[in-house]
Amino acid sequence: MLQYEEALARVISAVPAPASESIALAEADGRFLAQDILSPIDLPPFDNSAMDGYAVRAVNVASAKLNSPVRLRLVGRVAAGEKFLGDVTSGTCVRLFTGSPLPNGADAVVMQEDTKADGAAPNEVFVLESVKPWENVRFQGEDIKKTATVAAKGDAITVGRLALLAATGNVEVAVSRRPTVGILATGSELKEPGQLLAPGQIYESNRPAIAALARKAGAIPQVYPLVTDVLEATQIALSNAFKECDMVITSGGVSVGEMDFVKRALAELGGELQFWKVTIKPGRPFVFGRLPCSPNRLSSVDDKLFFGLPGNPVSALVTFLLLVRPAILRWQGASNVALARHSAVLAEPLENPGERRHYMRVRISTDGKCHSAGTQASHILSSFAVANGLVDIPPRTVLAAGTTVEVLRWD
Ligand code: AMP
Ligand code: MG
C-alpha cells in the first residue's frame, strides 16, 4: 500500500507532456498557458490623466488656495483617445479627461473639482488648490513594462490575467490542450436516475459528480453508459472509452470481491496496473494504471491514463480530488495542481481513531471556523453535500477544538 504523497508523485510522473494549441483570448478563461507571454508594449502605453481636470505645471499653481486662486490660460482640450500637439507652457493649462494623454510640458493634473471656470472668460481657469508634481498622472509602463513577463507558462488564465493579456494586445494565446476524460460507473445494482428502482438497486451518482469535478479541472468529460459486473462487459466498455478519450475514470469494482472486474478488464486490454491501494480514508482501493498506446513503446507520449475509483460515492469523490484532479491539471501543463489550502480554527474536535490518515469532510463557515460536515462514513453523501473542504487527520489523532487546521478546498 502506498502513502498518499508517493501515489500522487507516481500519478504525476506518468502524465504525458502537454500539447499546445492556439485559441482566441476571449475563449481562454480557465485554460493554462503553453508559453511565457511577454508584453510587446508598456502599460499604460503613455503618461495619462487619472482624473477629469486640467494639465498644468505644478510650480505654477503652488500657491493656489480657495481664497487666492491662480488664473491659468486654457490653450487646448484633449479627449481620451486624442493627442495634444502643443505644449503646456508657464501660466497655461489644457483640459483633460480620465485617460487623456498628458500633454508635453505638463507635470500634474488639477482635478476638475479643484477649479472654477469663468463663464465670461471661457479661456480662463481658476485653480483653487495646489498639486504636487506628477499628482493625478498615471505613468507609462507603471503597470507592465515592455518585454516584461505578463504571465508564465503553466499559469492559469484567470479573469484578471485575461484582462491583462487583452490590455497588452494579445488576440490569441497558446494554451495546453484539454484532456477528454471518459467516465464510467460499474455495478449491476446501479440504475439511471429517472427509472424505477427494483429491489436491491440504487441510483447511480458518481458519474455526474465526477464529470462536474473533471469539468471544473478543465477536462472535457465524456460520460458512458452504466457497466454491469461482468468481465466482458467491463472490458468492452473500457476499450470503447480508451478509443475516444485521453484518460478513463471508472468507479466501483476495484475491491477484492469476485465481482470486482475493473483491474482484470484493464489487464485484458493490455493495460498496466501502476498501483492499487493507497493508505487513505476514504478511498483505499484506488487503482492507477496506464494503457500503452505508442506503437513503438519508445515514448510514453500517447499513453492513456486509467483511474479506477472506489464505488462508494464519497471515496470516489475524495480520491478524484486527491489523485485525479492533479493529473488532469498537469495534463494541461498547469504549474499548480494542488487544492487551495485555507487555515481555519476547529469549532469542535475532529477525531481519527483509525490506522489510515482520514480526509474528513468539513465546512468552513463565513467566520472562518471549521466544523465537521457530519457523519464521515464513505457512503454518506449528505455530509459531502454540505462540506466545502477536507482536513487531513493523521492516524490515531484527536485534534481539539481551537486547533488551527489546513483545509483543502475545491469549491
Ligand atoms: P464497489 O466499490 O463496487 O464495491 O461499490 C462500493 C459501494 O458503492 C456499493 O455499496 C455500491 O453500491 C456503491 N456504488 C458503487 N458505484 C456507485 C455509483 N456509481 N453510484 C452510487 N453508488 C455506487
Ligand atoms: Mg461494485
Short mmCIF file of C-alpha atoms and ligand atoms in Angstrom, two decimals:
data_model
loop_
_atom_site.label_atom_id
_atom_site.label_comp_id
_atom_site.label_asym_id
_atom_site.label_seq_id
_atom_site.Cartn_x
_atom_site.Cartn_y
_atom_site.Cartn_z
CA MET A 1 0.00 0.00 0.00
CA LEU A 2 1.28 3.46 -0.91
CA GLN A 3 1.39 6.63 1.11
CA TYR A 4 -0.65 9.39 -0.50
CA GLU A 5 2.38 11.52 -1.43
CA GLU A 6 4.08 8.65 -3.20
CA ALA A 7 0.88 7.71 -5.01
CA LEU A 8 0.46 11.31 -6.18
CA ALA A 9 4.08 11.53 -7.32
CA ARG A 10 3.67 8.35 -9.35
CA VAL A 11 0.47 9.62 -10.97
CA ILE A 12 2.02 12.98 -11.82
CA SER A 13 5.17 11.45 -13.27
CA ALA A 14 3.08 9.31 -15.62
CA VAL A 15 1.26 12.30 -17.11
CA PRO A 16 2.46 12.97 -20.67
CA ALA A 17 3.89 16.36 -21.63
CA PRO A 18 1.15 18.80 -22.64
CA ALA A 19 0.33 19.53 -26.27
CA SER A 20 -0.45 23.12 -27.17
CA GLU A 21 -2.98 24.86 -29.36
CA SER A 22 -3.63 28.47 -30.19
CA ILE A 23 -7.03 29.88 -29.23
CA ALA A 24 -8.76 33.24 -29.10
CA LEU A 25 -8.03 35.04 -25.84
CA ALA A 26 -11.76 35.59 -25.38
CA GLU A 27 -12.18 31.80 -25.16
CA ALA A 28 -9.20 31.23 -22.88
CA ASP A 29 -10.74 31.67 -19.43
CA GLY A 30 -9.60 28.80 -17.17
CA ARG A 31 -7.03 27.43 -19.63
CA PHE A 32 -3.28 27.09 -18.92
CA LEU A 33 -0.63 28.98 -20.86
CA ALA A 34 1.69 26.85 -23.00
CA GLN A 35 4.35 29.58 -23.12
CA ASP A 36 5.51 32.69 -21.31
CA ILE A 37 3.84 35.85 -22.61
CA LEU A 38 5.99 38.99 -22.78
CA SER A 39 4.40 42.37 -23.18
CA PRO A 40 5.02 43.99 -26.58
CA ILE A 41 4.11 47.39 -25.11
CA ASP A 42 4.35 49.49 -21.98
CA LEU A 43 1.13 49.52 -19.99
CA PRO A 44 -0.15 52.20 -19.79
CA PRO A 45 1.33 52.93 -23.22
CA PHE A 46 1.75 56.67 -22.40
CA ASP A 47 1.58 59.03 -19.40
CA ASN A 48 -2.07 59.96 -18.91
CA SER A 49 -4.52 61.64 -16.61
CA ALA A 50 -6.14 59.81 -13.69
CA MET A 51 -8.86 62.47 -13.44
CA ASP A 52 -11.10 64.78 -15.33
CA GLY A 53 -9.28 68.11 -14.90
CA TYR A 54 -6.51 70.29 -16.27
CA ALA A 55 -2.89 69.57 -17.21
CA VAL A 56 -0.66 72.14 -15.52
CA ARG A 57 2.87 72.83 -14.40
CA ALA A 58 2.73 72.12 -10.67
CA VAL A 59 5.06 75.03 -9.90
CA ASN A 60 2.55 77.46 -11.47
CA VAL A 61 -0.19 76.54 -9.02
CA ALA A 62 1.92 76.03 -5.88
CA SER A 63 0.27 78.99 -4.15
CA ALA A 64 -3.32 78.19 -5.26
CA LYS A 65 -5.92 78.31 -2.46
CA LEU A 66 -9.65 78.61 -2.30
CA ASN A 67 -9.40 82.27 -1.25
CA SER A 68 -6.50 83.12 -3.58
CA PRO A 69 -6.98 81.13 -6.81
CA VAL A 70 -4.36 81.03 -9.55
CA ARG A 71 -5.59 82.03 -13.01
CA LEU A 72 -4.35 79.95 -15.96
CA ARG A 73 -4.92 80.42 -19.68
CA LEU A 74 -6.73 77.45 -21.28
CA VAL A 75 -4.89 76.55 -24.51
CA GLY A 76 -6.45 73.25 -25.52
CA ARG A 77 -8.69 70.29 -24.86
CA VAL A 78 -7.76 66.62 -25.21
CA ALA A 79 -10.39 63.91 -25.01
CA ALA A 80 -9.33 60.33 -24.19
CA GLY A 81 -8.08 58.87 -27.47
CA GLU A 82 -6.73 62.22 -28.75
CA LYS A 83 -3.26 63.75 -28.60
CA PHE A 84 -2.43 67.40 -27.85
CA LEU A 85 0.24 68.58 -30.25
CA GLY A 86 1.25 71.77 -28.43
CA ASP A 87 2.97 72.28 -25.08
CA VAL A 88 1.72 73.33 -21.68
CA THR A 89 3.87 76.36 -21.00
CA SER A 90 4.11 78.51 -17.92
CA GLY A 91 0.76 80.03 -16.99
CA THR A 92 -1.29 77.78 -19.28
CA CYS A 93 -3.34 74.64 -18.90
CA VAL A 94 -5.05 72.04 -21.09
CA ARG A 95 -8.44 70.47 -20.45
CA LEU A 96 -8.10 66.68 -19.89
CA PHE A 97 -10.32 63.72 -19.12
CA THR A 98 -9.55 60.41 -17.45
CA GLY A 99 -7.20 58.57 -19.81
CA SER A 100 -6.24 61.65 -21.89
CA PRO A 101 -2.53 61.64 -22.75
CA LEU A 102 -0.59 64.12 -20.63
CA PRO A 103 0.49 66.99 -22.92
CA ASN A 104 4.17 67.86 -23.26
CA GLY A 105 5.32 70.40 -20.71
CA ALA A 106 2.73 69.46 -18.08
CA ASP A 107 3.77 67.61 -14.92
CA ALA A 108 0.50 67.34 -12.99
CA VAL A 109 -3.25 67.31 -13.32
CA VAL A 110 -5.52 69.52 -11.21
CA MET A 111 -8.80 67.76 -10.76
CA GLN A 112 -11.87 69.50 -12.04
CA GLU A 113 -13.35 69.77 -8.54
CA ASP A 114 -10.39 72.00 -7.55
CA THR A 115 -11.01 74.52 -10.34
CA LYS A 116 -13.56 77.12 -11.29
CA ALA A 117 -14.38 78.24 -14.82
CA ASP A 118 -15.40 81.79 -15.52
CA GLY A 119 -18.37 81.86 -17.92
CA ALA A 120 -17.46 85.36 -19.05
CA ALA A 121 -13.88 84.28 -19.88
CA PRO A 122 -14.03 80.84 -21.48
CA ASN A 123 -10.27 80.74 -21.99
CA GLU A 124 -9.52 81.12 -18.31
CA VAL A 125 -9.48 78.59 -15.49
CA PHE A 126 -9.12 79.39 -11.79
CA VAL A 127 -7.18 76.78 -9.81
CA LEU A 128 -8.30 76.58 -6.17
CA GLU A 129 -5.82 74.01 -4.84
CA SER A 130 -2.14 73.27 -5.39
CA VAL A 131 -0.93 69.92 -6.77
CA LYS A 132 2.32 68.11 -6.21
CA PRO A 133 4.47 67.34 -9.26
CA TRP A 134 3.06 64.23 -11.02
CA GLU A 135 -0.11 64.23 -8.94
CA ASN A 136 -3.02 62.58 -10.78
CA VAL A 137 -0.69 61.32 -13.50
CA ARG A 138 -0.64 57.62 -14.45
CA PHE A 139 2.79 56.74 -15.76
CA GLN A 140 3.73 54.93 -18.94
CA GLY A 141 4.74 51.36 -18.07
CA GLU A 142 3.84 51.59 -14.37
CA ASP A 143 1.58 48.55 -14.66
CA ILE A 144 3.69 46.43 -17.05
CA LYS A 145 6.99 47.33 -18.73
CA LYS A 146 7.53 46.48 -22.38
CA THR A 147 9.10 42.93 -22.65
CA ALA A 148 8.19 42.11 -19.03
CA THR A 149 6.56 38.73 -18.43
CA VAL A 150 2.81 39.24 -18.31
CA ALA A 151 2.07 35.60 -17.48
CA ALA A 152 4.19 32.47 -17.37
CA LYS A 153 3.91 29.06 -18.98
CA GLY A 154 1.72 26.90 -16.74
CA ASP A 155 -0.22 29.84 -15.29
CA ALA A 156 -3.98 29.54 -15.22
CA ILE A 157 -5.72 32.19 -17.30
CA THR A 158 -7.76 33.72 -14.54
CA VAL A 159 -10.16 36.56 -15.23
CA GLY A 160 -7.52 39.03 -14.05
CA ARG A 161 -4.83 37.56 -16.33
CA LEU A 162 -7.28 37.51 -19.21
CA ALA A 163 -7.83 41.25 -18.77
CA LEU A 164 -4.07 41.88 -18.54
CA LEU A 165 -3.39 39.81 -21.67
CA ALA A 166 -6.03 41.81 -23.55
CA ALA A 167 -4.63 45.12 -22.24
CA THR A 168 -1.20 44.18 -23.58
CA GLY A 169 -2.67 43.49 -27.01
CA ASN A 170 -2.95 39.69 -27.17
CA VAL A 171 -5.54 38.35 -29.60
CA GLU A 172 -4.68 34.67 -29.45
CA VAL A 173 -2.81 32.71 -26.82
CA ALA A 174 -1.01 29.37 -26.89
CA VAL A 175 -2.61 27.14 -24.28
CA SER A 176 -2.29 23.45 -23.49
CA ARG A 177 -4.92 21.08 -24.83
CA ARG A 178 -7.66 19.84 -22.51
CA PRO A 179 -7.95 16.10 -21.97
CA THR A 180 -11.09 14.23 -22.93
CA VAL A 181 -11.92 12.15 -19.90
CA GLY A 182 -14.14 9.08 -20.17
CA ILE A 183 -16.28 8.48 -17.10
CA LEU A 184 -17.78 5.08 -16.37
CA ALA A 185 -19.61 3.55 -13.43
CA THR A 186 -19.57 -0.19 -12.78
CA GLY A 187 -22.10 -2.05 -10.67
CA SER A 188 -25.01 -4.29 -11.58
CA GLU A 189 -27.04 -2.65 -8.82
CA LEU A 190 -26.86 0.79 -10.46
CA LYS A 191 -29.85 2.42 -12.14
CA GLU A 192 -30.07 5.69 -14.03
CA PRO A 193 -31.97 8.33 -12.04
CA GLY A 194 -35.44 8.67 -13.54
CA GLN A 195 -36.04 4.93 -13.76
CA LEU A 196 -37.87 2.77 -11.24
CA LEU A 197 -35.70 1.04 -8.67
CA ALA A 198 -36.15 -2.73 -8.43
CA PRO A 199 -35.36 -4.36 -5.08
CA GLY A 200 -31.62 -4.14 -4.38
CA GLN A 201 -30.98 -1.36 -6.88
CA ILE A 202 -29.70 2.15 -6.21
CA TYR A 203 -29.42 5.29 -8.30
CA GLU A 204 -26.05 5.96 -9.86
CA SER A 205 -24.49 9.19 -8.61
CA ASN A 206 -20.77 9.01 -9.28
CA ARG A 207 -20.68 9.83 -12.98
CA PRO A 208 -22.42 13.22 -12.80
CA ALA A 209 -20.38 14.28 -9.77
CA ILE A 210 -17.06 13.14 -11.29
CA ALA A 211 -17.98 14.75 -14.61
CA ALA A 212 -18.66 18.04 -12.82
CA LEU A 213 -15.34 17.91 -10.95
CA ALA A 214 -13.48 16.92 -14.12
CA ARG A 215 -15.01 19.86 -16.00
CA LYS A 216 -14.05 22.23 -13.19
CA ALA A 217 -10.48 20.94 -13.53
CA GLY A 218 -10.52 21.80 -17.23
CA ALA A 219 -11.22 18.37 -18.72
CA ILE A 220 -13.84 17.57 -21.35
CA PRO A 221 -15.91 14.86 -19.65
CA GLN A 222 -17.47 12.10 -21.71
CA VAL A 223 -19.99 10.05 -19.74
CA TYR A 224 -20.52 6.41 -20.77
CA PRO A 225 -23.45 4.07 -20.08
CA LEU A 226 -23.58 2.01 -16.89
CA VAL A 227 -21.45 -1.13 -16.85
CA THR A 228 -22.66 -4.38 -15.26
CA ASP A 229 -20.40 -6.50 -13.09
CA VAL A 230 -19.37 -8.86 -15.89
CA LEU A 231 -15.75 -9.10 -17.03
CA GLU A 232 -16.56 -8.95 -20.74
CA ALA A 233 -18.92 -6.00 -20.40
CA THR A 234 -16.32 -4.16 -18.35
CA GLN A 235 -13.64 -4.89 -20.94
CA ILE A 236 -15.79 -3.69 -23.86
CA ALA A 237 -16.78 -0.53 -22.02
CA LEU A 238 -13.18 0.27 -21.10
CA SER A 239 -11.98 -0.41 -24.61
CA ASN A 240 -14.57 1.95 -26.11
CA ALA A 241 -13.68 4.68 -23.66
CA PHE A 242 -9.94 4.31 -24.27
CA LYS A 243 -10.52 4.67 -28.04
CA GLU A 244 -12.22 8.02 -27.57
CA CYS A 245 -10.52 9.55 -24.54
CA ASP A 246 -7.15 10.62 -23.18
CA MET A 247 -7.94 9.33 -19.72
CA VAL A 248 -10.51 6.91 -18.39
CA ILE A 249 -12.06 7.03 -14.93
CA THR A 250 -14.22 4.23 -13.57
CA SER A 251 -15.97 3.90 -10.26
CA GLY A 252 -16.64 0.68 -8.39
CA GLY A 253 -15.34 -2.81 -8.93
CA VAL A 254 -11.84 -2.28 -7.55
CA SER A 255 -12.13 -4.08 -4.22
CA VAL A 256 -11.26 -7.69 -3.50
CA GLY A 257 -14.64 -9.28 -4.23
CA GLU A 258 -15.17 -11.82 -7.01
CA MET A 259 -17.48 -9.27 -8.68
CA ASP A 260 -14.70 -6.69 -8.99
CA PHE A 261 -13.63 -6.82 -12.63
CA VAL A 262 -12.01 -3.49 -13.30
CA LYS A 263 -8.37 -4.48 -12.76
CA ARG A 264 -8.81 -7.67 -14.75
CA ALA A 265 -10.50 -5.84 -17.62
CA LEU A 266 -7.65 -3.33 -17.75
CA ALA A 267 -5.10 -6.16 -17.86
CA GLU A 268 -7.02 -7.99 -20.62
CA LEU A 269 -6.80 -4.83 -22.77
CA GLY A 270 -3.02 -4.69 -22.35
CA GLY A 271 -3.15 -2.02 -19.67
CA GLU A 272 -0.51 -1.83 -16.96
CA LEU A 273 -1.50 -1.60 -13.33
CA GLN A 274 0.78 1.06 -11.81
CA PHE A 275 -0.52 0.68 -8.28
CA TRP A 276 -3.55 -0.36 -6.31
CA LYS A 277 -4.39 0.81 -2.79
CA VAL A 278 -3.37 3.98 -1.03
CA THR A 279 -3.29 4.36 2.75
CA ILE A 280 -6.01 6.99 2.90
CA LYS A 281 -9.54 7.02 4.14
CA PRO A 282 -11.86 7.19 2.36
CA GLY A 283 -10.56 5.64 -0.83
CA ARG A 284 -8.07 2.88 -0.04
CA PRO A 285 -8.75 0.62 -3.08
CA PHE A 286 -7.85 3.33 -5.64
CA VAL A 287 -6.30 1.96 -8.85
CA PHE A 288 -3.90 3.77 -11.15
CA GLY A 289 -2.97 2.27 -14.49
CA ARG A 290 -1.84 3.08 -17.98
CA LEU A 291 -2.77 1.87 -21.41
CA PRO A 292 0.34 1.97 -23.60
CA CYS A 293 -0.66 3.36 -26.97
CA SER A 294 2.58 4.40 -28.58
CA PRO A 295 3.19 1.80 -31.32
CA ASN A 296 6.94 1.54 -30.76
CA ARG A 297 6.84 1.96 -26.99
CA LEU A 298 9.80 4.31 -27.26
CA SER A 299 7.85 7.17 -25.80
CA SER A 300 5.03 7.34 -23.32
CA VAL A 301 3.61 10.43 -25.01
CA ASP A 302 0.50 8.72 -26.21
CA ASP A 303 -0.11 6.59 -23.15
CA LYS A 304 -3.59 6.87 -21.76
CA LEU A 305 -4.11 7.15 -18.05
CA PHE A 306 -6.51 4.99 -16.12
CA PHE A 307 -8.06 5.76 -12.74
CA GLY A 308 -10.19 3.15 -11.00
CA LEU A 309 -12.02 4.89 -8.18
CA PRO A 310 -13.78 3.02 -5.39
CA GLY A 311 -17.56 2.83 -5.77
CA ASN A 312 -18.60 4.37 -2.50
CA PRO A 313 -19.63 7.88 -3.51
CA VAL A 314 -17.51 9.78 -1.00
CA SER A 315 -14.47 7.56 -1.67
CA ALA A 316 -14.87 8.19 -5.40
CA LEU A 317 -15.06 11.97 -4.99
CA VAL A 318 -12.27 12.27 -2.44
CA THR A 319 -9.87 10.11 -4.47
CA PHE A 320 -10.79 12.13 -7.55
CA LEU A 321 -9.87 15.35 -5.73
CA LEU A 322 -6.64 13.96 -4.27
CA LEU A 323 -5.29 11.89 -7.15
CA VAL A 324 -7.17 12.50 -10.42
CA ARG A 325 -7.68 16.27 -10.38
CA PRO A 326 -3.91 16.89 -10.13
CA ALA A 327 -3.35 14.61 -13.14
CA ILE A 328 -5.99 16.43 -15.20
CA LEU A 329 -4.37 19.75 -14.34
CA ARG A 330 -0.83 18.55 -15.07
CA TRP A 331 -2.05 17.08 -18.39
CA GLN A 332 -2.94 20.70 -19.26
CA GLY A 333 0.50 21.90 -18.19
CA ALA A 334 -0.70 23.58 -15.00
CA SER A 335 2.17 24.52 -12.72
CA ASN A 336 -0.03 24.43 -9.61
CA VAL A 337 -2.03 21.22 -9.29
CA ALA A 338 -2.74 21.30 -5.56
CA LEU A 339 -6.09 22.06 -3.99
CA ALA A 340 -6.31 25.51 -2.38
CA ARG A 341 -5.39 25.45 1.32
CA HIS A 342 -7.10 27.69 3.83
CA SER A 343 -6.24 27.84 7.50
CA ALA A 344 -9.19 27.59 9.84
CA VAL A 345 -9.79 27.07 13.54
CA LEU A 346 -11.70 23.96 14.59
CA ALA A 347 -15.02 24.79 16.20
CA GLU A 348 -15.23 21.25 17.56
CA PRO A 349 -12.81 18.34 17.94
CA LEU A 350 -12.06 16.04 14.99
CA GLU A 351 -11.03 12.51 15.77
CA ASN A 352 -9.41 9.86 13.60
CA PRO A 353 -9.19 6.68 15.67
CA GLY A 354 -8.16 4.62 12.61
CA GLU A 355 -4.82 3.44 11.25
CA ARG A 356 -5.01 5.40 7.96
CA ARG A 357 -4.96 9.14 7.54
CA HIS A 358 -8.54 10.33 7.19
CA TYR A 359 -9.57 13.13 4.87
CA MET A 360 -12.54 14.37 6.85
CA ARG A 361 -15.33 16.39 5.34
CA VAL A 362 -15.59 19.80 6.95
CA ARG A 363 -17.36 23.07 6.42
CA ILE A 364 -15.65 26.43 6.88
CA SER A 365 -18.26 28.97 7.84
CA THR A 366 -18.06 32.62 6.86
CA ASP A 367 -16.47 33.48 10.24
CA GLY A 368 -13.52 31.20 9.35
CA LYS A 369 -14.46 28.48 11.85
CA CYS A 370 -14.15 24.87 10.73
CA HIS A 371 -16.97 22.45 11.56
CA SER A 372 -17.33 18.75 10.89
CA ALA A 373 -19.69 18.33 7.94
CA GLY A 374 -21.38 15.40 9.70
CA THR A 375 -21.12 11.61 9.54
CA GLN A 376 -17.86 10.59 7.89
CA ALA A 377 -18.66 7.10 6.53
CA SER A 378 -17.81 6.72 2.85
CA HIS A 379 -21.40 6.09 1.73
CA ILE A 380 -22.78 9.21 3.46
CA LEU A 381 -23.41 11.81 0.77
CA SER A 382 -25.40 14.23 2.91
CA SER A 383 -22.25 15.32 4.76
CA PHE A 384 -20.34 15.66 1.49
CA ALA A 385 -23.19 17.78 0.18
CA VAL A 386 -22.68 20.43 2.87
CA ALA A 387 -18.88 20.14 3.02
CA ASN A 388 -16.61 22.72 1.39
CA GLY A 389 -13.30 21.22 2.41
CA LEU A 390 -11.28 18.27 3.63
CA VAL A 391 -8.93 18.10 6.60
CA ASP A 392 -6.14 15.52 6.53
CA ILE A 393 -6.06 13.93 10.00
CA PRO A 394 -3.18 11.59 10.85
CA PRO A 395 -3.90 8.09 12.22
CA ARG A 396 -4.89 7.78 15.91
CA THR A 397 -5.18 11.53 16.34
CA VAL A 398 -7.61 13.81 18.08
CA LEU A 399 -7.50 17.46 17.12
CA ALA A 400 -9.01 19.56 19.89
CA ALA A 401 -11.41 22.43 19.33
CA GLY A 402 -9.37 25.58 18.77
CA THR A 403 -6.67 23.80 16.76
CA THR A 404 -5.69 25.57 13.55
CA VAL A 405 -6.02 23.20 10.61
CA GLU A 406 -5.28 23.43 6.90
CA VAL A 407 -8.46 22.89 4.93
CA LEU A 408 -8.24 21.64 1.35
CA ARG A 409 -10.87 23.40 -0.75
CA TRP A 410 -12.31 22.53 -4.12
CA ASP A 411 -15.23 24.99 -4.21
P1 AMP B 1 -17.83 -1.19 -5.07
O1 AMP B 1 -16.59 -0.33 -5.00
O2 AMP B 1 -18.20 -1.53 -6.47
O3 AMP B 1 -17.68 -2.39 -4.22
O4 AMP B 1 -19.01 -0.34 -4.51
C1 AMP B 1 -18.99 0.09 -3.14
C2 AMP B 1 -20.32 0.69 -2.76
O5 AMP B 1 -20.57 1.83 -3.54
C3 AMP B 1 -21.50 -0.23 -3.01
O6 AMP B 1 -22.44 -0.03 -1.96
C4 AMP B 1 -22.07 0.26 -4.32
O7 AMP B 1 -23.44 0.00 -4.48
C5 AMP B 1 -21.80 1.75 -4.23
N1 AMP B 1 -21.62 2.33 -5.54
C6 AMP B 1 -20.78 1.87 -6.49
N2 AMP B 1 -20.83 2.62 -7.60
C7 AMP B 1 -21.74 3.58 -7.35
C8 AMP B 1 -22.23 4.65 -8.12
N3 AMP B 1 -21.78 4.88 -9.37
N4 AMP B 1 -23.19 5.44 -7.58
C9 AMP B 1 -23.61 5.22 -6.32
N5 AMP B 1 -23.16 4.23 -5.54
C10 AMP B 1 -22.24 3.41 -6.04
MG MG B 2 -19.50 -2.73 -7.39
#
